[in-house]
XYZ file of C-alpha atoms in Angstrom:
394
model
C 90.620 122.943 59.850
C 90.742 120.651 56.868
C 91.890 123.381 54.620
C 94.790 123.800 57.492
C 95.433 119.893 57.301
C 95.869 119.887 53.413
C 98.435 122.958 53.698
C 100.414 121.343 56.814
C 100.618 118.000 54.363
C 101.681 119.765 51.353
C 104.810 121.443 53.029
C 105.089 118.239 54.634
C 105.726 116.571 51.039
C 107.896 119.538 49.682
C 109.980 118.767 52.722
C 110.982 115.527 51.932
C 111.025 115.730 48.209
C 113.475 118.729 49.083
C 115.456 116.022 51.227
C 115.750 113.580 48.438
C 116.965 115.892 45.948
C 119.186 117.453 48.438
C 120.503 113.558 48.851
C 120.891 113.041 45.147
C 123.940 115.408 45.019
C 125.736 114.612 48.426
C 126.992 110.925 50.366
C 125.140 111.410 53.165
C 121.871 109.578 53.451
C 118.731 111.632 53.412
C 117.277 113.238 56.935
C 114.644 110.986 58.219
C 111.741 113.283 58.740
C 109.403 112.588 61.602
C 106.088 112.522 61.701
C 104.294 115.818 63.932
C 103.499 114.453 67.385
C 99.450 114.663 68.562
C 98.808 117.533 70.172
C 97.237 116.022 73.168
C 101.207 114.345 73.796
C 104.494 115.385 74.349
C 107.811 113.434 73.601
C 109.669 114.565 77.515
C 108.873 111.583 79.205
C 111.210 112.403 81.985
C 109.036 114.079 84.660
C 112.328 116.127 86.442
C 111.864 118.023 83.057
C 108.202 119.005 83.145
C 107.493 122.296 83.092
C 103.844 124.067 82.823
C 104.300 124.327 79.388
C 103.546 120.498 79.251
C 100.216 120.892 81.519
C 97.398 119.474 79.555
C 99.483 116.515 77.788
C 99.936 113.239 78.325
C 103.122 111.492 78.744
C 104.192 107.869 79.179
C 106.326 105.985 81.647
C 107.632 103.021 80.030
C 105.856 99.528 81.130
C 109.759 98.413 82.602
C 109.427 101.047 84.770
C 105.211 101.170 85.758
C 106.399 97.658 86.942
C 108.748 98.198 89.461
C 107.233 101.461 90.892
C 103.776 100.107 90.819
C 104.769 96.402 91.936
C 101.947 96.269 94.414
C 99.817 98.900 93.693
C 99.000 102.596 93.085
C 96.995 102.466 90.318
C 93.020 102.640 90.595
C 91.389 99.313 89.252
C 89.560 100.926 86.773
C 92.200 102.938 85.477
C 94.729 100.383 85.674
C 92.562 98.082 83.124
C 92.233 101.225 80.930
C 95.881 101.039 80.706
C 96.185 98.107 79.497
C 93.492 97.900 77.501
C 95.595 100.625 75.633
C 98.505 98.986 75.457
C 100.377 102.018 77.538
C 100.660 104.016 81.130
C 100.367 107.461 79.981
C 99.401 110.072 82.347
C 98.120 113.255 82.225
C 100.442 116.247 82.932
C 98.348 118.763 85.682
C 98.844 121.997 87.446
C 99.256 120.720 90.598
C 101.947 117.934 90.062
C 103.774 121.141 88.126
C 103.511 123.212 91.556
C 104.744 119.925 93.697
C 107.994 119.596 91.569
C 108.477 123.037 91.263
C 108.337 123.198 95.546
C 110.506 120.213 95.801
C 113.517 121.665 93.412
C 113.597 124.235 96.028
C 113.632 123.049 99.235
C 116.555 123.547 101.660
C 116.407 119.872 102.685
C 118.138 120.447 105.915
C 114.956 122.023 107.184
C 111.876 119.381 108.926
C 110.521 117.289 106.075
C 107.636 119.242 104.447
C 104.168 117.792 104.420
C 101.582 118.546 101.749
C 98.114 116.987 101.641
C 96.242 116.574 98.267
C 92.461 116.959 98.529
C 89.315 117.254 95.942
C 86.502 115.795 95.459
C 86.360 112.250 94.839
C 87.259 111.189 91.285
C 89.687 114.130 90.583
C 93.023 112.505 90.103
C 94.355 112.996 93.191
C 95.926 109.607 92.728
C 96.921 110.292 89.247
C 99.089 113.226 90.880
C 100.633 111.127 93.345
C 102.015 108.943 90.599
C 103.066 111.593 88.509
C 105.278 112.494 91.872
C 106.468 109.107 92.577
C 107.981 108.929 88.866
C 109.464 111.911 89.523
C 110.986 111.128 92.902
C 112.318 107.857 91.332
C 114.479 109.544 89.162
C 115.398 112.191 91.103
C 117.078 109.296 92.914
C 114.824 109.844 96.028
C 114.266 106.698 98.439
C 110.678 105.628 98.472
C 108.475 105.192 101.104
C 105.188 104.632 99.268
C 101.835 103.582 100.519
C 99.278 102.482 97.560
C 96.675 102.640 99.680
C 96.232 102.676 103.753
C 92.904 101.272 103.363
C 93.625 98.266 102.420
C 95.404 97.803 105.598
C 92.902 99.327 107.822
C 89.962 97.687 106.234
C 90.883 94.748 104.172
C 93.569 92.704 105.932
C 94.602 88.920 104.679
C 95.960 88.190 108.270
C 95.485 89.645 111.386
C 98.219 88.142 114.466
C 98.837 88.849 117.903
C 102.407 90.875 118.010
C 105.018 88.518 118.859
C 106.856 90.993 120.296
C 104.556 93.867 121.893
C 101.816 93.017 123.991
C 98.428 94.164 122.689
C 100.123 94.987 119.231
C 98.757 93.855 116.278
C 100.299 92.908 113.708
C 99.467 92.152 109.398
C 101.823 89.528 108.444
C 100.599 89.321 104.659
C 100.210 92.842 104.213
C 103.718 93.903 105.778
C 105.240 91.387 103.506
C 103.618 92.555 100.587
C 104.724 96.120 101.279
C 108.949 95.196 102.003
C 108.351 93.311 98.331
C 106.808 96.544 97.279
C 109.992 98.579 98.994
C 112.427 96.264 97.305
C 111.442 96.588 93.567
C 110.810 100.788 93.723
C 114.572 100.795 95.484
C 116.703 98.255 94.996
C 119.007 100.015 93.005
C 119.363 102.991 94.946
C 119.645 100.840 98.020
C 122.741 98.780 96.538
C 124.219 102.653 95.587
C 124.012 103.564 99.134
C 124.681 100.846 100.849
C 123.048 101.608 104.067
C 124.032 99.722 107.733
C 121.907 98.769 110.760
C 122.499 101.147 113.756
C 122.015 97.675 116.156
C 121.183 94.212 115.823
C 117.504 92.689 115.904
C 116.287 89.285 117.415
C 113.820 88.019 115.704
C 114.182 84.739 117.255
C 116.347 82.004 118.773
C 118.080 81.016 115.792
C 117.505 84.422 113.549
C 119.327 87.515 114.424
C 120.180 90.247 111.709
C 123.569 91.753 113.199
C 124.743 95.622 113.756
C 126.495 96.485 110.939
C 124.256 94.752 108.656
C 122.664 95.911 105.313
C 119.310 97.195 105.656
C 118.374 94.879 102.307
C 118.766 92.405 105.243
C 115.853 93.153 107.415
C 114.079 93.442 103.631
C 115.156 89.542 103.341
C 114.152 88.095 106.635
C 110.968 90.046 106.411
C 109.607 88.671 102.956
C 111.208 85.237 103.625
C 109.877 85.079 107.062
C 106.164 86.377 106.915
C 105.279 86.192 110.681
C 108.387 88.564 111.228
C 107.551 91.184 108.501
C 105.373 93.727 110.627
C 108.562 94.441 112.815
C 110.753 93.811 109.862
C 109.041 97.511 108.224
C 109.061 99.152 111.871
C 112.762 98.404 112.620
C 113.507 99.210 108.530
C 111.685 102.395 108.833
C 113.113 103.330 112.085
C 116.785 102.600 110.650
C 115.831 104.751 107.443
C 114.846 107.538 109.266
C 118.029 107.307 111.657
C 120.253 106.721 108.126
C 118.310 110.408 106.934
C 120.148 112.555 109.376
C 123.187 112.019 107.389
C 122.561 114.202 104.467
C 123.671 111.817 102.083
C 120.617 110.985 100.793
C 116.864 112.426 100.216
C 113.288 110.399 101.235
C 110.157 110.452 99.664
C 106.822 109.438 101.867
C 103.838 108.949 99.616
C 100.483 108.197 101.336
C 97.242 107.279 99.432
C 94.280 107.738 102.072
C 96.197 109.186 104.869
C 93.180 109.750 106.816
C 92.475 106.138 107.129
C 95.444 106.537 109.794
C 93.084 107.954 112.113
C 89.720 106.456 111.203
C 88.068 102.786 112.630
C 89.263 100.443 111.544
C 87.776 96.676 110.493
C 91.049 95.212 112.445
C 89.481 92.880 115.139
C 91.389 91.383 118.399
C 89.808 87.786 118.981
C 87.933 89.093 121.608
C 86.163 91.012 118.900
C 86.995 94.754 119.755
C 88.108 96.925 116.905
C 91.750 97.624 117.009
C 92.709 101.672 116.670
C 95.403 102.016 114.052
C 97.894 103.540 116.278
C 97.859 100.189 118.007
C 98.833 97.984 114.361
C 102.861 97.690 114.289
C 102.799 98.956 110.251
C 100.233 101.448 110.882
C 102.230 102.898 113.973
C 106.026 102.754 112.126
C 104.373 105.024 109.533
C 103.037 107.623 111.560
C 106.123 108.329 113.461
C 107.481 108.893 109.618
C 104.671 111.040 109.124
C 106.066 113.982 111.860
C 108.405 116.545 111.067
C 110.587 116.041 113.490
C 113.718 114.795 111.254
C 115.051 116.571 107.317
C 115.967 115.037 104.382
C 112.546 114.518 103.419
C 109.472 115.250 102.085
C 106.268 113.749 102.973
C 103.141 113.814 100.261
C 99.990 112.868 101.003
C 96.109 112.728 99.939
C 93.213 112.451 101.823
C 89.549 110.933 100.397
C 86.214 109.601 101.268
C 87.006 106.110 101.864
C 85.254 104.179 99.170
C 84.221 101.590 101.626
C 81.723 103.393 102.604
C 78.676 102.397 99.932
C 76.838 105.637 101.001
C 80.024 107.865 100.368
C 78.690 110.754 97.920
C 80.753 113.258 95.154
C 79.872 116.073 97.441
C 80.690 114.683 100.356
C 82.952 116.848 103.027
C 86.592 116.295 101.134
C 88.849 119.043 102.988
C 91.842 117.730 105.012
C 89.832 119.724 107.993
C 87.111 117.065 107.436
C 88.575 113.854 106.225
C 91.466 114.201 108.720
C 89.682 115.033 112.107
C 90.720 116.617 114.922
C 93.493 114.814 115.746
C 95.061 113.743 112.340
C 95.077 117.405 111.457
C 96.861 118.185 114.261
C 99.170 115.724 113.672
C 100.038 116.861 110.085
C 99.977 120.374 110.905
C 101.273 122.645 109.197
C 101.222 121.488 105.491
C 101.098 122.851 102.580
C 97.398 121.981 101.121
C 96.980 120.869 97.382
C 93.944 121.171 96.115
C 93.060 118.982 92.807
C 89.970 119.621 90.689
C 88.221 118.905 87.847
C 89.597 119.190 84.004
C 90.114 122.047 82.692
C 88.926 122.595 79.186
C 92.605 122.082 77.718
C 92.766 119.114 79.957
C 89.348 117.747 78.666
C 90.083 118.487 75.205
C 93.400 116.804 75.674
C 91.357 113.607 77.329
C 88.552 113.185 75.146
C 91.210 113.785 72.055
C 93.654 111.008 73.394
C 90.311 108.106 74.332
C 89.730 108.848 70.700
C 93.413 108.392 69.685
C 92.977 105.142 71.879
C 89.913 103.804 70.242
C 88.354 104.165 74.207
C 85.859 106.484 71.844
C 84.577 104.295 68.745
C 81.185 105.937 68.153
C 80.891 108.743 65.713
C 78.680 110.624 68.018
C 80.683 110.940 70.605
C 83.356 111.697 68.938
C 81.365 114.817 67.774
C 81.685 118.351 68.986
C 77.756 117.889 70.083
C 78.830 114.205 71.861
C 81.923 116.089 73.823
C 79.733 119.083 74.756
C 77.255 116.345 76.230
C 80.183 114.279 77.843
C 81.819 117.816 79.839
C 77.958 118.503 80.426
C 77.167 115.137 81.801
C 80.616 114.549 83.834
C 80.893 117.978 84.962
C 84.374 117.513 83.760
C 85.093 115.205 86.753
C 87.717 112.613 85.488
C 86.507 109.371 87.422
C 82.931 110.168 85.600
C 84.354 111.217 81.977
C 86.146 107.693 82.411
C 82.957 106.199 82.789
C 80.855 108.050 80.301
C 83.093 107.105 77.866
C 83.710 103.777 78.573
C 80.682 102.428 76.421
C 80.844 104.879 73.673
């Protein structure tokens, strides 16, 4: 190998002294050369243009950008403080991501919206996938319907109100107005492009009434501006968007984090202190009309997981959309196209281990060792959430 590196950096150097003799006899200035790019990267940041030739390298999505898709979420803690303790949001090219995109480019979108579920055992990057998709539905100019996480409704809620306008609805004020912020920044743009209408007007109270004819950026508004309207401000926006679909003029991208928290309990309380099912929260209810495949124009991607919640939750623990889902949530979502995503391979882990070194996320000589990465695969079973971890101290 060092032999190798002393050969590369000698044609290297008769390159450029080449160059600036070359330069001596003409006007021009002399070619810039560039320096060779890792191995564990590649330079196509654009994810419409991976292909699996890039599998195993990292790319990055410029911080501009990881702000306004990931506004309010849809990065892992722990990975998201990795990022910027590394000054960067690079993520890891995989197989399955690959197949997704390659699915996607082919679809005759004026067939039902296909459904695929991502599954693995916990800690495999099926999250990491689902952003990798979400970059690349951006700009492929898709309109984004993206859940972070649905545990965080189902479990964690700021608020929890009465419905104001269902009886025995329940509605998440804080959460719903998070989410239309959320909508805003990952569409914005595309939303101004298409300029999309309301099929009728909405009362949302004596004084407040968003007219037929109106801009859907309107219901956005009212709903972020008027928190104790925004759980019927996302039903009535998502009912609109799914009406708007029909037209063919545009394509829409569901992404789900957790979808199985859709059909599991739920820490929702009434104030008589029963547990609320989801199908009876106004958010929780808009999105799983979305999630049918009763309408085109659309795809819907999901993932399913252990919910982390649960303190005894275990790396083998049943992870198959036939056991996360249930009976009725896979009935619901079938058929779909199932996406399984496992542990590194050894490209990927060479790639991994090569790029925390690159990052200084590996400082210790031992570990950076070919005994010290033989320990780390051995230790982590090449499971990414635990070769994270292992390396964190080193």
């Amino acid at each position: 190998m060092a032999c190798y590196k002393i050969k590369a950096l000698s044609i290297q150097r008769l390159q450029i002294k080449f160059f600036k003799s070359a330069a001596a006899f003409s006007s021009q200035p002399a070619p810039v050369v560039q320096e060779p790019l890792s191995h564990f990267r590649t330079t196509e940041n654009n994810p419409t243009l991976h292909t699996k030739d890039h599998i195993g390298k990292f790319y990055t999505i410029p911080q501009d950008l990881r702000n306004k898709l990931f506004h309010s979420g849809g990065i892992p803690k722990e990975w998201d403080v990795q990022m910027k303790s590394f000054n960067e949001t690079s993520l890891l090219i995989r197989q399955p991501a690959i197949e997704i995109m390659s699915v996607i480019n082919k679809i005759d979108f004026s067939d039902p919206a296909i459904r695929f579920i991502l599954y693995g055992k916990m800690g495999t990057g099926k999250t990491g996938t689902l952003m990798h998709i979400l970059h690349y539905a951006y700009l492929s100019k898709f309109l984004l319907l993206h859940i972070p996480w649905v545990s965080m409704w189902t479990k964690r809620p700021k608020e929890i109100e009465p419905s104001q306008f269902k009886e025995g609805r329940i509605d998440l004020p804080v959460e719903s107005a998070i989410w239309l912020q959320h909508f805003k920044m990952q569409n914005s743009e595309l939303l101004q492009e298409l300029d999309l209408k309301t099929s009728k007007s909405y009362t949302w109270s004596k004084r407040e009434v968003t007219e037929q004819g109106a801009s859907l950026m309107d219901i956005v508004e009212h709903g972020v501006q008027r928190v104790r309207h925004s759980s019927d401000c996302v039903a009535a926006l998502l009912k609109e968007i799914k009406l708007c679909s029909q037209s063919g003029k545009f394509k829409i991208m569901v992404l789900v984090d957790g979808v199985n928290a859709f059909w599991n309990k739920t820490n929702v309380k009434r104030p008589d202190k029963t547990l609320v099912p989801p199908q009876e929260i106004t958010i929780t209810r808009a999105f799983l009309k979305l999630l049918q495949n009763d309408w085109n124009n659309s795809v819907i991607l999901t993932s399913v997981d252990v919910i982390p919640f649960n303190r005894n939750a275990k790396m083998n623990d049943p992870y198959t959309p036939r056991a996360l889902l249930g009976k009725e949530g896979f009935e619901c979502m079938d058929p779909f196209i199932p996406i399984q995503i496992e542990n590194y391979t050894d490209k990927e882990m060479h790639s991994v281990l090569e790029y925390y070194i690159d990052r200084l996320w590996i400082q210790s000589e031992r570990g950076r060792s070919e005994e010290g990465r033989d320990q780390i695969k051995f230790l982590s079973g090449s499971n990414p959430l635990q070769v994270m971890k292992l390396c964190e101290p080193l």
